[in-house]
Coordinates of C-alpha atoms in Angstrom, one line a residue:
X1 CA 0.0 0.0 0.0
X2 CA 2.9 2.4 0.8
X3 CA 4.5 1.8 -2.6
X4 CA 1.2 2.4 -4.3
X5 CA 0.6 5.6 -2.5
X6 CA 4.1 6.9 -3.2
X7 CA 3.6 6.0 -6.9
X8 CA 0.3 8.0 -7.0
X9 CA 1.9 11.0 -5.3
X10 CA 4.8 10.9 -7.8
X11 CA 2.4 10.8 -10.7
X12 CA 0.5 13.8 -9.4
X13 CA 3.7 15.8 -8.9
X14 CA 4.8 14.9 -12.5
X15 CA 1.4 16.1 -13.9
X16 CA 1.6 19.3 -11.9
X17 CA 5.2 20.0 -13.1
X18 CA 4.2 19.3 -16.7
X19 CA 1.3 21.8 -16.5
X20 CA 3.5 24.3 -14.6
X21 CA 6.3 24.2 -17.3
X22 CA 3.8 24.6 -20.2
X23 CA 1.6 27.3 -18.6
X24 CA 2.5 31.0 -18.9
X25 CA 0.3 32.0 -15.9
X26 CA 2.1 30.4 -12.9
X27 CA 0.1 32.3 -10.2
X28 CA -1.4 30.4 -7.3
X29 CA -5.0 31.0 -8.6
X30 CA -4.2 29.6 -12.0
X31 CA -2.7 26.5 -10.5
X32 CA -5.7 25.9 -8.2
X33 CA -8.1 26.5 -11.0
X34 CA -6.2 23.8 -12.9
X35 CA -6.6 21.3 -10.0
X36 CA -10.4 21.6 -9.9
X37 CA -10.5 21.0 -6.2
X38 CA -11.9 22.8 -3.1
X39 CA -9.4 21.1 -0.7
X40 CA -7.4 24.1 0.3
X41 CA -4.7 22.3 2.4
X42 CA -4.0 19.7 -0.3
X43 CA -3.9 22.3 -3.0
X44 CA -1.4 24.4 -1.1
X45 CA 0.9 21.4 -0.5
X46 CA 0.9 20.5 -4.2
X47 CA 1.7 24.0 -5.2
X48 CA 4.7 24.1 -2.7
X49 CA 6.0 20.9 -4.2
X50 CA 5.8 22.4 -7.7
X51 CA 7.7 25.5 -6.6
X52 CA 10.3 23.2 -5.0
X53 CA 10.8 20.9 -8.0
X54 CA 10.2 23.1 -11.0
X55 CA 13.1 23.7 -13.4
X56 CA 13.6 27.5 -13.0
X57 CA 16.4 29.7 -11.9
X58 CA 16.7 30.4 -8.2
X59 CA 15.8 34.1 -8.5
X60 CA 12.6 33.3 -10.3
X61 CA 11.8 30.4 -7.8
X62 CA 12.3 32.8 -4.9
X63 CA 10.0 35.4 -6.6
X64 CA 7.3 32.7 -7.0
X65 CA 7.6 31.7 -3.4
X66 CA 7.4 35.3 -2.2
X67 CA 4.4 35.9 -4.4
X68 CA 2.7 32.8 -3.0
X69 CA 3.4 33.8 0.6
X70 CA 2.0 37.3 0.0
X71 CA -1.1 35.8 -1.8
X72 CA -1.7 33.3 1.0
X73 CA -1.6 36.1 3.7
X74 CA -3.8 38.6 1.8
X75 CA -6.0 36.8 -0.7
X76 CA -6.2 33.1 0.1
X77 CA -9.2 33.2 2.5
X78 CA -11.3 35.3 0.0
X79 CA -10.3 33.0 -2.9
X80 CA -11.3 29.7 -1.3
X81 CA -14.6 31.2 0.0
X82 CA -15.5 32.3 -3.5
X83 CA -14.6 28.8 -4.8
X84 CA -17.0 27.3 -2.3
X85 CA -19.7 29.9 -3.1
X86 CA -19.4 29.2 -6.8
X87 CA -19.8 25.5 -6.3
X88 CA -22.9 26.0 -4.1
X89 CA -24.4 28.3 -6.8
X90 CA -23.8 25.8 -9.6
X91 CA -25.4 23.0 -7.5
X92 CA -28.4 25.3 -6.9
X93 CA -28.7 26.0 -10.6
X94 CA -28.8 22.3 -11.5
X95 CA -31.3 21.5 -8.8
X96 CA -33.5 24.4 -9.9
X97 CA -33.3 23.3 -13.6
X98 CA -34.1 19.7 -12.7
X99 CA -37.1 20.7 -10.6
X100 CA -38.3 23.0 -13.4
X101 CA -38.1 20.5 -16.2
X102 CA -39.5 17.5 -14.3
X103 CA -42.7 19.5 -13.8
X104 CA -42.9 20.4 -17.5
X105 CA -43.6 18.4 -20.7
X106 CA -42.3 14.8 -20.8
X107 CA -40.1 15.4 -23.8
X108 CA -38.1 17.9 -21.7
X109 CA -37.2 15.2 -19.2
X110 CA -35.7 13.1 -22.0
X111 CA -33.8 16.2 -23.3
X112 CA -32.3 16.8 -19.8
X113 CA -31.2 13.2 -19.4
X114 CA -29.6 13.1 -22.8
X115 CA -27.6 16.2 -22.1
X116 CA -26.8 15.6 -18.5
X117 CA -23.3 14.1 -19.0
X118 CA -22.3 16.9 -21.4
X119 CA -23.6 19.6 -19.0
X120 CA -21.6 18.2 -16.1
X121 CA -18.5 17.8 -18.3
X122 CA -18.7 21.4 -19.4
X123 CA -19.5 22.7 -16.0
X124 CA -15.9 23.6 -15.2
X125 CA -15.3 25.3 -18.6
X126 CA -18.5 27.3 -18.0
X127 CA -17.3 28.4 -14.6
X128 CA -13.9 29.5 -16.0
X129 CA -15.3 31.2 -19.1
X130 CA -17.9 33.0 -17.0
X131 CA -16.1 34.0 -13.7
X132 CA -18.0 36.0 -11.1
X133 CA -21.5 35.8 -12.7
X134 CA -23.1 35.4 -9.3
X135 CA -20.8 35.7 -6.4
X136 CA -17.3 36.6 -7.4
X137 CA -17.6 40.4 -7.0
X138 CA -14.0 41.1 -7.3
X139 CA -13.8 39.6 -10.8
X140 CA -16.8 41.6 -12.2
X141 CA -15.5 43.8 -15.0
X142 CA -16.5 47.2 -13.5
X143 CA -15.7 49.4 -16.5
X144 CA -16.5 53.1 -16.3
X145 CA -19.3 53.0 -18.9
X146 CA -22.4 52.5 -16.8
X147 CA -24.6 51.9 -19.8
X148 CA -22.7 48.7 -20.5
X149 CA -23.3 47.6 -16.9
X150 CA -27.0 48.3 -17.1
X151 CA -27.2 46.4 -20.4
X152 CA -25.4 43.4 -18.9
X153 CA -27.7 43.4 -15.8
X154 CA -30.8 43.7 -17.8
X155 CA -29.6 40.9 -20.1
X156 CA -29.1 38.5 -17.2
X157 CA -32.5 39.3 -15.9
X158 CA -34.3 38.7 -19.2
X159 CA -32.3 35.7 -20.4
X160 CA -35.0 33.2 -21.7
X161 CA -32.7 30.3 -21.0
X162 CA -32.2 31.2 -17.3
X163 CA -34.1 29.0 -14.8
X164 CA -37.1 30.7 -13.2
X165 CA -39.3 30.1 -10.2
X166 CA -42.6 30.1 -12.2
X167 CA -45.3 27.5 -12.2
X168 CA -45.1 23.9 -13.4
X169 CA -46.4 24.8 -16.9
X170 CA -44.9 28.3 -17.2
X171 CA -45.3 29.6 -20.7
X172 CA -41.9 31.2 -20.6
X173 CA -40.0 28.0 -19.6
X174 CA -42.2 25.9 -22.0
X175 CA -41.4 28.2 -24.9
X176 CA -37.7 28.2 -24.1
X177 CA -37.5 24.4 -23.9
X178 CA -39.6 23.9 -27.0
X179 CA -37.2 26.1 -28.9
X180 CA -39.8 28.7 -29.8
X181 CA -38.4 31.9 -31.1
X182 CA -39.5 35.1 -29.4
X183 CA -40.0 38.4 -31.0
X184 CA -37.1 40.2 -29.3
X185 CA -33.8 41.4 -30.6
X186 CA -30.8 39.1 -30.1
X187 CA -28.8 39.8 -26.9
X188 CA -25.1 40.3 -26.9
X189 CA -23.3 37.4 -25.3
X190 CA -20.8 37.9 -22.5
X191 CA -18.0 37.0 -24.9
X192 CA -19.0 39.8 -27.3
X193 CA -19.2 42.3 -24.5
X194 CA -15.7 41.3 -23.4
X195 CA -14.4 41.7 -26.9
X196 CA -16.0 45.2 -27.0
X197 CA -14.3 46.1 -23.8
X198 CA -10.9 44.9 -25.1
X199 CA -11.5 47.1 -28.2
X200 CA -12.1 50.2 -26.0
X201 CA -9.0 49.5 -23.9
X202 CA -6.9 48.9 -27.0
X203 CA -8.1 52.2 -28.5
X204 CA -7.3 54.1 -25.3
X205 CA -3.8 52.5 -25.2
X206 CA -3.1 53.4 -28.8
X207 CA -4.0 57.0 -28.1
X208 CA -1.2 57.3 -25.5
X209 CA 2.0 59.1 -26.3
X210 CA 4.7 56.4 -26.3
X211 CA 7.5 58.9 -25.6
X212 CA 6.0 59.3 -22.1
X213 CA 6.1 55.6 -21.3
X214 CA 8.0 54.4 -18.3
X215 CA 10.9 52.1 -19.4
X216 CA 12.6 50.1 -16.6
X217 CA 16.3 49.4 -16.6
X218 CA 15.6 45.9 -17.8
X219 CA 13.9 47.3 -21.0
X220 CA 10.3 46.4 -19.9
X221 CA 7.8 49.1 -20.5
X222 CA 5.4 49.5 -17.6
X223 CA 2.4 50.8 -19.6
X224 CA 2.6 48.0 -22.1
X225 CA 2.8 45.4 -19.3
X226 CA -0.3 46.8 -17.5
X227 CA -2.1 47.1 -20.8
X228 CA -1.6 43.4 -21.6
X229 CA -2.8 42.5 -18.1
X230 CA -5.9 44.8 -18.5
X231 CA -7.1 42.6 -21.4
X232 CA -7.8 39.7 -19.0
X233 CA -11.4 39.2 -18.0
X234 CA -10.6 39.5 -14.3
X235 CA -8.3 42.6 -14.5
X236 CA -8.6 44.8 -11.5
X237 CA -9.6 48.5 -11.6
X238 CA -6.1 49.5 -10.6
X239 CA -4.5 47.6 -13.6
X240 CA -7.1 49.0 -16.0
X241 CA -6.3 52.5 -14.7
X242 CA -2.5 52.0 -15.1
X243 CA -2.1 52.1 -11.4
X244 CA 0.3 49.9 -9.5
X245 CA -0.9 48.8 -6.1
X246 CA 2.2 47.9 -4.2
X247 CA 0.2 45.4 -2.0
X248 CA -1.4 43.5 -5.0
X249 CA 0.3 40.2 -5.5
X250 CA -1.1 39.9 -9.1
X251 CA 0.5 43.1 -10.2
X252 CA 3.7 42.1 -8.5
X253 CA 3.7 38.8 -10.5
X254 CA 3.9 40.8 -13.8
X255 CA 7.4 41.9 -13.0
X256 CA 10.6 40.3 -11.8
X257 CA 12.0 41.0 -8.3
X258 CA 14.5 43.5 -9.6
X259 CA 11.9 45.3 -11.7
X260 CA 9.5 45.4 -8.8
X261 CA 12.1 46.9 -6.5
X262 CA 12.8 49.5 -9.1
X263 CA 9.1 50.4 -9.3
X264 CA 8.6 50.5 -5.5
X265 CA 11.7 52.6 -4.8
X266 CA 10.8 55.2 -7.5
X267 CA 8.5 57.0 -5.1
X268 CA 8.4 57.8 -1.4
X269 CA 5.1 57.5 0.6
X270 CA 6.5 59.0 3.8
X271 CA 3.7 61.0 5.5
X272 CA 4.7 64.2 7.2
X273 CA 5.0 64.1 11.0
X274 CA 2.9 66.4 13.2
X275 CA 4.5 69.1 15.3
X276 CA 5.5 68.2 18.8
X277 CA 3.0 70.7 20.2
X278 CA 0.1 69.2 18.3
X279 CA 1.1 65.7 19.3
X280 CA 1.6 66.6 22.9
X281 CA -1.9 68.2 23.1
X282 CA -3.4 65.1 21.5
X283 CA -1.8 62.9 24.2
X284 CA -3.4 65.1 26.8
X285 CA -6.8 64.6 25.1
X286 CA -6.2 60.8 25.0
X287 CA -5.4 60.7 28.7
X288 CA -8.4 62.9 29.6
X289 CA -10.8 60.7 27.5
X290 CA -9.5 57.5 29.2
X291 CA -10.2 59.2 32.6
X292 CA -13.7 60.2 31.5
X293 CA -13.0 63.9 31.2
X294 CA -14.7 66.0 28.5
X295 CA -12.2 67.3 25.9
X296 CA -13.6 70.8 26.2
X297 CA -12.3 71.0 29.8
X298 CA -8.7 70.5 28.6
X299 CA -7.5 74.0 27.6
X300 CA -5.5 74.6 24.5
X301 CA -2.1 76.2 25.0
X302 CA -1.9 80.0 24.6
X303 CA 1.7 79.7 23.3
X304 CA 2.2 82.5 20.8
X305 CA 4.7 80.4 18.9
X306 CA 2.0 77.9 18.0
X307 CA 1.2 78.2 14.3
X308 CA -2.3 78.6 12.9
X309 CA -2.0 75.2 11.2
X310 CA -1.2 73.6 14.6
X311 CA -4.2 75.3 16.3
X312 CA -6.4 74.1 13.5
X313 CA -5.2 70.5 13.9
X314 CA -5.8 70.8 17.7
X315 CA -9.3 72.1 17.2
X316 CA -10.1 69.2 14.8
X317 CA -8.8 66.8 17.4
X318 CA -11.0 68.4 20.1
X319 CA -14.1 68.1 17.9
X320 CA -13.4 64.5 17.1
X321 CA -12.6 63.4 20.6
X322 CA -15.7 65.2 21.9
X323 CA -17.8 62.9 19.7
X324 CA -15.8 59.9 21.0
X325 CA -16.6 61.1 24.6
X326 CA -20.3 60.9 23.7
X327 CA -19.8 57.4 22.2
X328 CA -18.4 56.0 25.5
X329 CA -20.8 57.8 27.9
X330 CA -24.0 57.2 26.0
X331 CA -26.4 54.4 27.2
X332 CA -26.9 52.0 25.7
X333 CA -23.5 51.9 23.9
X334 CA -23.8 52.8 20.2
X335 CA -21.5 49.9 19.5
X336 CA -24.2 47.4 20.4
X337 CA -27.1 49.2 18.6
X338 CA -27.8 47.9 15.1
X339 CA -30.3 50.6 14.0
X340 CA -28.0 53.6 13.6
X341 CA -27.6 55.2 10.2
X342 CA -24.6 55.8 8.0
X343 CA -24.8 59.6 8.6
X344 CA -24.9 59.1 12.4
X345 CA -21.8 57.1 12.4
X346 CA -20.1 59.5 10.0
X347 CA -20.6 62.3 12.6
X348 CA -19.7 60.3 15.6
X349 CA -16.7 58.2 14.5
X350 CA -14.4 60.4 12.4
X351 CA -15.9 63.9 12.7
X352 CA -12.7 65.7 11.6
X353 CA -13.4 64.6 8.0
X354 CA -16.2 67.1 7.7
X355 CA -13.7 70.0 8.3
X356 CA -10.5 68.4 7.2
X357 CA -9.4 71.1 4.7
X358 CA -11.7 74.0 5.7
X359 CA -8.7 76.3 6.4
X360 CA -7.8 76.3 2.7
X361 CA -9.3 79.3 0.8
X362 CA -12.1 78.1 -1.5
X363 CA -12.1 74.5 -0.2
X364 CA -15.3 73.0 1.1
X365 CA -15.9 69.5 2.5
X366 CA -19.3 68.7 0.9
X367 CA -21.3 65.6 2.0
X368 CA -24.6 64.1 1.0
X369 CA -24.2 62.1 -2.3
X370 CA -22.6 64.9 -4.3
X371 CA -21.7 64.2 -7.9
X372 CA -18.0 64.3 -8.7
X373 CA -16.9 66.9 -11.2
X374 CA -14.1 64.8 -12.7
X375 CA -16.3 61.7 -13.2
X376 CA -19.0 63.9 -14.8
X377 CA -16.4 65.3 -17.3
X378 CA -15.2 61.8 -18.1
X379 CA -18.7 60.3 -18.6
X380 CA -20.0 63.2 -20.6
X381 CA -16.9 63.5 -22.8
X382 CA -17.9 63.2 -26.5
X383 CA -21.6 63.8 -26.0
X384 CA -23.0 65.8 -28.9
X385 CA -26.1 67.9 -28.7
X386 CA -28.9 66.8 -30.9
X387 CA -32.0 69.1 -31.1
X388 CA -34.2 66.3 -32.4
X389 CA -33.5 64.2 -29.2
X390 CA -34.4 64.9 -25.6
X391 CA -31.6 66.4 -23.6
X392 CA -29.9 63.7 -21.6
X393 CA -29.1 64.5 -18.0
X394 CA -25.4 64.7 -17.3
X395 CA -24.1 61.8 -15.3
X396 CA -21.4 61.5 -12.7
X397 CA -20.4 59.3 -9.8
X398 CA -22.1 60.3 -6.6
X399 CA -19.9 60.2 -3.5
X400 CA -20.6 60.6 0.2
X401 CA -17.9 63.3 0.9
X402 CA -16.0 65.5 -1.5
X403 CA -13.3 68.2 -0.9
X404 CA -14.0 70.7 -3.6
X405 CA -12.5 74.0 -4.5
X406 CA -15.6 76.1 -5.3
X407 CA -13.6 78.9 -6.8
X408 CA -11.7 76.9 -9.4
X409 CA -14.2 74.0 -9.5
X410 CA -11.7 71.3 -8.8
X411 CA -12.2 68.2 -6.7
X412 CA -9.4 67.0 -4.4
X413 CA -10.5 64.3 -2.1
X414 CA -13.3 61.7 -2.1
X415 CA -14.6 59.5 0.8
X416 CA -17.3 56.8 0.7
X417 CA -19.1 55.5 3.7
X418 CA -21.1 52.4 4.9
X419 CA -23.3 51.9 7.9
X420 CA -21.5 48.9 9.3
X421 CA -17.8 48.3 9.1
X422 CA -17.2 45.1 7.1
X423 CA -14.1 45.2 4.9
X424 CA -15.1 41.8 3.3
X425 CA -18.5 42.8 2.2
X426 CA -19.6 43.3 -1.4
X427 CA -20.3 47.0 -0.8
X428 CA -16.9 47.7 0.6
X429 CA -15.0 45.8 -2.1
X430 CA -17.0 47.4 -4.9
X431 CA -16.9 51.0 -3.6
X432 CA -13.4 51.2 -2.1
X433 CA -11.6 49.1 -4.7
X434 CA -13.4 50.6 -7.7
X435 CA -15.5 53.7 -7.0
X436 CA -13.1 55.6 -4.7
X437 CA -10.0 54.4 -6.5
X438 CA -11.4 55.2 -10.0
X439 CA -12.5 58.7 -8.9
X440 CA -9.2 59.4 -7.1
X441 CA -7.2 58.3 -10.2
X442 CA -9.3 60.6 -12.4
X443 CA -8.8 63.5 -10.1
X444 CA -5.0 62.9 -10.0
X445 CA -4.7 62.8 -13.8
X446 CA -6.9 65.9 -14.3
X447 CA -5.0 68.0 -11.7
X448 CA -1.6 67.0 -13.1
X449 CA -2.9 68.0 -16.6
X450 CA -3.9 71.4 -15.3
X451 CA -0.6 72.1 -13.6
X452 CA 3.1 72.4 -14.8
X453 CA 5.2 69.2 -14.8
X454 CA 7.0 70.3 -11.6
X455 CA 3.7 69.6 -9.8
X456 CA 4.1 65.9 -10.4
X457 CA 7.2 65.7 -8.4
X458 CA 5.6 66.8 -5.1
X459 CA 1.9 66.0 -5.4
X460 CA 0.0 63.2 -3.5
X461 CA -3.7 62.2 -3.8
X462 CA -5.7 60.4 -1.1
X463 CA -8.9 58.4 -1.1
X464 CA -10.8 57.1 2.0
X465 CA -13.6 54.9 3.2
X466 CA -15.3 54.9 6.6
X467 CA -18.0 52.8 8.1
X468 CA -19.4 52.9 11.7
X469 CA -16.1 52.6 13.7
X470 CA -13.7 51.7 10.8
X471 CA -11.5 53.7 8.6
X472 CA -9.4 52.7 5.5
X473 CA -7.3 55.1 3.3
X474 CA -4.8 54.9 0.5
X475 CA -2.5 57.4 -1.2
X476 CA -1.5 57.8 -4.9
X477 CA 1.6 59.3 -6.4
X478 CA 2.6 59.7 -10.1
X479 CA 5.4 57.6 -11.5
X480 CA 8.7 59.1 -12.6
X481 CA 8.9 61.5 -15.5
X482 CA 5.7 62.1 -17.4
X483 CA 4.6 58.5 -17.5
X484 CA 0.9 57.6 -17.3
X485 CA 1.5 55.2 -14.4
X486 CA 0.3 55.9 -10.9
X487 CA 1.6 54.1 -7.8
X488 CA -0.8 53.4 -4.9
X489 CA -0.1 52.4 -1.3
X490 CA -2.6 51.6 1.4
X491 CA -2.2 53.8 4.5
X492 CA -3.9 51.3 6.8
X493 CA -7.1 50.3 8.5
X494 CA -8.1 51.8 11.9
X495 CA -11.1 51.0 14.1
X496 CA -12.6 52.6 17.2
X497 CA -12.4 50.5 20.3
X498 CA -15.9 49.4 21.7
X499 CA -14.7 50.1 25.2
X500 CA -13.0 53.1 26.8
X501 CA -9.6 51.6 27.3
X502 CA -6.2 52.6 26.0
X503 CA -7.7 53.7 22.7
X504 CA -4.3 53.3 21.0
X505 CA -5.6 52.3 17.5
X506 CA -8.2 55.0 17.1
X507 CA -5.8 57.7 18.2
X508 CA -3.4 56.3 15.6
X509 CA -6.2 56.7 13.1
X510 CA -6.8 60.3 14.2
X511 CA -3.1 61.2 13.8
X512 CA -3.0 59.4 10.4
X513 CA -5.9 61.6 9.2
X514 CA -4.1 64.7 10.4
X515 CA -1.0 63.5 8.4
X516 CA -3.2 63.0 5.4
X517 CA -4.6 66.5 5.9
X518 CA -1.1 67.9 5.9
X519 CA -0.3 66.0 2.7
X520 CA -3.4 67.1 0.9
X521 CA -3.0 70.7 2.1
X522 CA 0.6 70.8 0.8
X523 CA -0.6 69.4 -2.6
X524 CA -3.4 71.9 -3.0
X525 CA -1.3 74.9 -1.9
X526 CA 1.4 73.8 -4.4
X527 CA -1.2 73.6 -7.2
X528 CA -2.7 77.0 -6.4
X529 CA 0.8 78.5 -6.4
X530 CA 1.8 77.0 -9.7
X531 CA -1.5 77.9 -11.4
X532 CA -1.9 81.4 -9.9
X533 CA -2.8 84.2 -12.3
X534 CA -0.3 87.0 -12.7
X535 CA -0.9 90.0 -10.4
X536 CA -3.2 92.8 -11.6
X537 CA -2.7 96.6 -11.3
X538 CA -5.0 96.7 -8.3
X539 CA -2.1 97.1 -6.0
X540 CA -0.7 100.0 -8.0
X541 CA -4.0 101.8 -7.8
X542 CA -4.1 101.3 -4.1
X543 CA -0.6 102.8 -3.7
X544 CA -1.5 105.8 -5.8
X545 CA -4.6 106.5 -3.7
X546 CA -2.6 106.3 -0.5
X547 CA -2.9 109.7 1.3
X548 CA -5.6 110.9 -1.0
X549 CA -9.0 110.8 0.8
X550 CA -11.1 112.5 -1.9
X551 CA -11.9 109.1 -3.5
X552 CA -14.3 108.5 -0.7
X553 CA -16.7 111.0 -2.4
X554 CA -16.3 109.6 -5.9
X555 CA -19.1 107.7 -7.5
X556 CA -17.6 105.0 -9.8
X557 CA -20.9 104.1 -11.3
X558 CA -22.5 105.9 -14.2
X559 CA -25.5 108.1 -13.3
X560 CA -28.9 106.4 -13.7
X561 CA -30.7 107.5 -17.0
X562 CA -34.3 107.9 -16.2
X563 CA -35.2 107.8 -19.9
X564 CA -33.9 104.2 -20.3
X565 CA -36.6 101.6 -20.7
X566 CA -36.3 99.0 -18.0
X567 CA -37.9 95.6 -18.5
X568 CA -40.5 96.3 -15.9
X569 CA -41.2 99.9 -17.1
X570 CA -44.5 100.7 -19.0
X571 CA -44.2 101.4 -22.7
X572 CA -44.5 105.1 -23.5
X573 CA -45.0 107.0 -26.8
X574 CA -41.4 108.3 -26.8
X575 CA -40.1 104.8 -27.0
X576 CA -41.2 104.4 -30.7
X577 CA -40.5 106.4 -33.8
X578 CA -43.8 105.6 -35.4
X579 CA -47.2 104.7 -34.2
X580 CA -47.8 102.8 -31.0
X581 CA -48.3 99.1 -31.5
X582 CA -51.9 98.0 -31.2
X583 CA -52.3 95.4 -28.4
X584 CA -55.2 93.1 -28.9

């Protein structure tokens, strides 16, 4: 028995090595999809054996091992849960179809039995060709064209071949099984929609200026690598936006270890430190909150050397910690109440977001599902006015919180929210990894386009997501030179403690938000400086009038002409050269 078992294991390893050497995609997910198993532990063991025995150079082997370890720590749980969910969905589909057909006409039962083996044999190909149709939210192709999304959703809902929960002799199911043609236009298949998406991405790539591409020391062009990866059906939003997420193992697998180190070292994501006076005052507030003191009873220093920026930071901290004091003194505790709204938690958890950049002239933190300016420009680009058609309402992505310069009409920062903090939920994955990221990338490209090239060297853009007691943020910087590539790094997740203890993590989140505030303020002020209009002659006029007080009596406006016809004035005979018009 031992010899037989060893022979079987050797045979499996040889098959795995044969597949591994012939396959271009050597990522863990591709290997596990090839195994067709839901046994996580056994699959991981087989993949380790392949990495150990595969005929590759040691640098590449170490790169594969590092990639697998990063994937196992960050993505393995979600991947295997989705595998189980897809299997459960397929079983439910088969049971529903059997139940539906068995209650229909007798010929349909024969039809099902004759095609049963073929359906089960093609089940795996169907799953791979159609990833994420029901449960795999991360693999849905969330392209920016919302019309395509609506068309895809409506097509799935009206598909005549889909199993329905209608009666035993449903006309719809009987007509579909009988092969009766319906008077409806043919629907585009998922394959044709994906081909259309590839055409759009190819058209966008061909429109880029190649002299701006980022060429690594190895000769690989980063834009071309990301473009090829964006043609895959499960390409992430960051890859489609030419954005490198330094924590994404799939993006890392596109480059060698040397190339990846060159990319990561090209930018610095070091956040600025707060002043010692601000940090010391926040420590006083933390101790007071732990002792049950209200933050308004802790006086702010009257030190004349404290800058206005430090005082603004301290006031933001006071307002935020005052809300935290309410959280820990209110009965019952809000952390155990399930019926609180998204807006309530936004005010109580991270209140400083509502005034984060209010000390910048023209900047307003606007909440309440506001439509983003940059997404509106992107979605309405190319729209032509047709007088024979009804005017279409301009569309743009609505966001929960936007920092907007109301003078120059520029957006700078976007934040999305949820009622309950669940980083593994569909809402979080869709809105944080697509909506917030996509909008932040668009803002970054538009602001860099509006400013001189020197702005790219110092600018940083930030996006955030909050929910009940949680907070997650990321920052984005442009790649070197004038390349189209952006590099993204997650700042980190922070949560409020449900009990009034040391409160270490939530005060780290507070300080991190103040660091983000300093980063965004520096970026906005640099942009305003580089794009400022040349000074006018108003200053010269003011100097010439200095010492002359007679200008107080001058009237700069022209005298009012009583003979002028105002829109509300009655019509008189002097207003016409000829006869008065006859009004019937």
